[in-house]
Amino acid sequence: MLKSKTFVKKTRSGGVMKIVREHYLRDDIWCGSEACTECQQESTVLQKDACIESNLCSYPHYLIPDTNVVLHQIDVLEDPVIRNVIILQTVLQEVRHRSAPIYKRLKDIIHEKEKHFYTFTSEHHRETFIEREPGESANDRNDRAIRVAAKWYSEHLKPLEAETDGLKVVLLTNDQGNKQKAEESGLLVYKFEEYIKGLIANSELVDRLALSNDDKNEVTSSKVLFPEHLPLSRIQAGIKSGSFVQGTFRASRDNYLEATVFVQGEGEDSTEILIQGLQNLNRAVHQDVVAVQLLPRNQWVAPSSVVLQDEGTAKDDDVEEEEEEKALRISAAEAARKTTGKVVGIIKRNWRPFCGMLNVSQIKESTRHLFTPADRRIPRIRIETRQSSTLAGQRIIVAIDGWPKDSRYPNGHFVRSLGGAGEKDTEQEVLLLEHDVPHQAFSQAVLSFLPKMPWAITPEDMVKREDLRQLTVCSVDPPGCTDIDDALHCRELENGNLEVGVHIADVSHFIRPGNALDKEAANRGTTVYLCGKRIDMVPELLSSNLCSLRSNVERLAFSCIWEMNHKAEILKTRFTKSVINSKASLTYAEAQMRIDDTSKSDDITKSLRGLNKLAKILKRQRIEKGALTLSSLEVRFHIDSETHDPIDLQTKELMETNSMVEEFMLLANISVAQKIYDEFQECALLRKHPAPPPSNYDILLKAAKSKDVAIHTDTAKALADSLDVAKVDGFPYFNTLLRILATRCMMQAVYFCSGMDSDFHHYGLASPIYTHFTSPIRRYADIIVHRLLAVAIGADSTYPDLMDKHKQSALCNNLNYRHKMSQYAQRASVAFHTQLFFKSRGILNEEGFVLFVRKNAIIVLIPKFGLEGTVFFDTKDKVSPSVVFDEEGPALTVQQHTFHIFDKVKVTISLDDSNIQHQKIRMALTEPVIPGVSVPVPDAAPQAKKPKLDR
């Protein structure tokens, strides 16, 4: 049966267009129940004995949730207990329209066979499709459609009641009006909460219930604490007229009563508006998109230097202005004041599930508790739970439901527990969730696109590729590396020149554009390396096997081959898809030993020596052009093979071979960047490193000046040259410290699309153009670059998204985000393992250097451990010493002693685990000795011996 829908739409030019859509109604849409004999269905989803222990519904039943139940209670619907659910097409479409993340979660549940969720195409079923009536809102029409479909189901299954122990259909809603109308038409209907509370022995599900609007009113007091949020229509009008601005809310880590709103201007320009005080923050949460009204100039304030954490017992909802807010209001010099505003409305909430811990209420038998998120920028959340005694001491996940104007804290609900706080697996899970690192196991849909094993290179593959299996190719990587992206070769040609090849795993051969495997890799963006764990971007079959260029196996590669003279000048460059057979997988140390061992002269060693010689020349040329050699301390943990705890901590040593591999990777990346840009000027995926603004160098210049060393920062070359000659007699570590400081002044390198930007320069490498080509197993950017290069040399076909600069640009944004988050996650993992290391060490006394000087503290670097920590000079429990801060120096005078950057100090290092959620490495001064400030040197405690295992 054919129906037509007609509606009018306004066009861009202001005209009106009439649209007529055909809408087919059918009789052959089945109910999905295995109890049904009437529907001629091949397979069924809903079970005949749909029983669940319940005080409310003692009979077998199917559930039909309405849209709001799905949108707000997805955490409960995901639980294995909830089965045999009918998801109406009306509901599915509305959820898709209103929340992409929840739609994805719902689709995942529908795909889980053991959940028995059935999608019923109610909008195309002759008996359940309804027209919207004149004057009826879309919302009311959808509610009516849900009731009609529920009615159809109950009528349809009625004849089967005798043989199915009275199988019924239960409609679940949270809307009082909808419930009333459903009851009037004779439907079996319950409020969602009522139904869940009626389930037997499932108290955890009750904790997961999101608060509905009715409950929110009960929970809070009647006193209004916050100004009302303006409706979206008012906000839009205000933004248009210029009385409000729109921006992203960024809460402060150090001060819960302060935030900035980041307003993106035209092009690169952006401004920040300061927000201070509870009322002005007005219930905005970190990363929300908000509307801000600027305050009059005489009410502008300066950012506060006070550190304020929202800790301790719950603050009452009806407290007058708090003491803490008064502490913020220091009279600032006019110059220090910043543009200040207040939040008047929320444009888009960016709430996610938060990890953290429960502060159990002091009131006996109370079910209302405060939850403290691990991320200090997120406010504490009030939740209801009956299992607080079990959850105390555990890391849990909580979701926010809403933040009423009469509540001091947002309301939320418990989602799940991650395990005991401080346990390694739990903390790793928290770290991945908090940094938004996708780490769930690869789905069946993704795995279905992997090649079938056993896999071998076929004659068809060989036709399109150059056979380089006879070449002496080898790979050089860190120890234990299984995802080998790159291999190298070098040989002398008959004409006396050298041929050098960089061979990169041909990942794009296995990952085809647009399939589930490709989408998953694009979303993950990068492999994340934590201490002792790797979260792969692509499944292990590819990352550690078929794409990994292991020795003595044939592998597909993408090769970049140069002909060079002995001065490392490139005479010819060519790119080709190839087949290689690596002759050796070496570590950096093994490769170094071969190069240095004069008794060796086999092909692999000759190849390595040739590469090393050329790499030294390439590096010298690069540095002459102005490339920077910066320094950052990377640490390496030696992990106990049984307990997997760190037993030693050292800074990483770099060898000549590290540099050798790096030089050829840089050369390949630059060669490929030039090639894809020549070929595709609008849509090449490139990487740039912007030059830092001059003000970034202030701290470096001041630090050098304090030791009478001149640093020039006009160009990268000037900086590189002045760093090379910066030396202080009797202080060999000075140059490394200066380079560490210079690294801190740098900007972040980013991916971008050539058609959307005009500045391509890479400041750190002093290269006019750059990209990433050499690590496609662990970076998605490289896969796109492989695809572009393959099209450029005619080795593969193109596809629309590859040539769409807007899609390419959106992809770059995701890659830059994932890249940044993976770096933060890696740092957090190092910090956690460092804490584990010091946990069993007691108090250590180590030598360090002052890296920064602050108003009330110095930041100290311990080179031995690559560790940074803060020594505070004002502690809560002691009388504060006299502290004078000189911003020009910068210098800090404590009692009679003055600290400058790079001063040598000795400090004690210990782990402070008094706050289990935010454990810290504490440092205290032992040298120089300052009465009343420094601490005595600890006794050298014997190393804790490992208990011997009974064999």
Short mmCIF file of C-alpha atoms in Angstrom, two decimals, residues 252-258 276-278 304-311 315 322-329 376-377 408 876:
data_model
loop_
_atom_site.label_atom_id
_atom_site.label_comp_id
_atom_site.label_asym_id
_atom_site.label_seq_id
_atom_site.Cartn_x
_atom_site.Cartn_y
_atom_site.Cartn_z
CA SER A 252 40.19 25.16 36.15
CA ARG A 253 42.07 22.19 37.61
CA ASP A 254 43.33 24.21 40.56
CA ASN A 255 40.31 26.29 41.47
CA TYR A 256 36.77 24.95 41.33
CA LEU A 257 35.30 28.46 41.50
CA GLU A 258 37.03 29.62 38.33
CA GLN A 276 34.57 33.48 38.60
CA GLY A 277 32.24 32.46 41.42
CA LEU A 278 29.49 29.82 41.69
CA SER A 304 43.15 33.98 41.14
CA SER A 305 46.46 32.50 42.30
CA VAL A 306 44.69 30.68 45.14
CA VAL A 307 44.46 26.88 44.88
CA LEU A 308 40.95 25.77 45.89
CA GLN A 309 39.79 22.15 45.78
CA ASP A 310 36.16 21.32 46.55
CA GLU A 311 36.88 18.78 49.28
CA LYS A 315 28.26 21.87 51.22
CA GLU A 322 30.97 31.08 50.95
CA GLU A 323 34.16 32.22 52.60
CA GLU A 324 36.10 30.73 49.71
CA GLU A 325 34.46 33.01 47.19
CA LYS A 326 35.49 35.98 49.30
CA ALA A 327 39.09 34.74 49.20
CA LEU A 328 39.00 35.09 45.43
CA ARG A 329 38.09 38.76 45.50
CA ARG A 376 39.55 17.85 39.16
CA ARG A 377 37.78 20.02 36.56
CA ARG A 408 24.67 22.84 44.93
CA LYS A 876 49.04 24.22 56.10
#
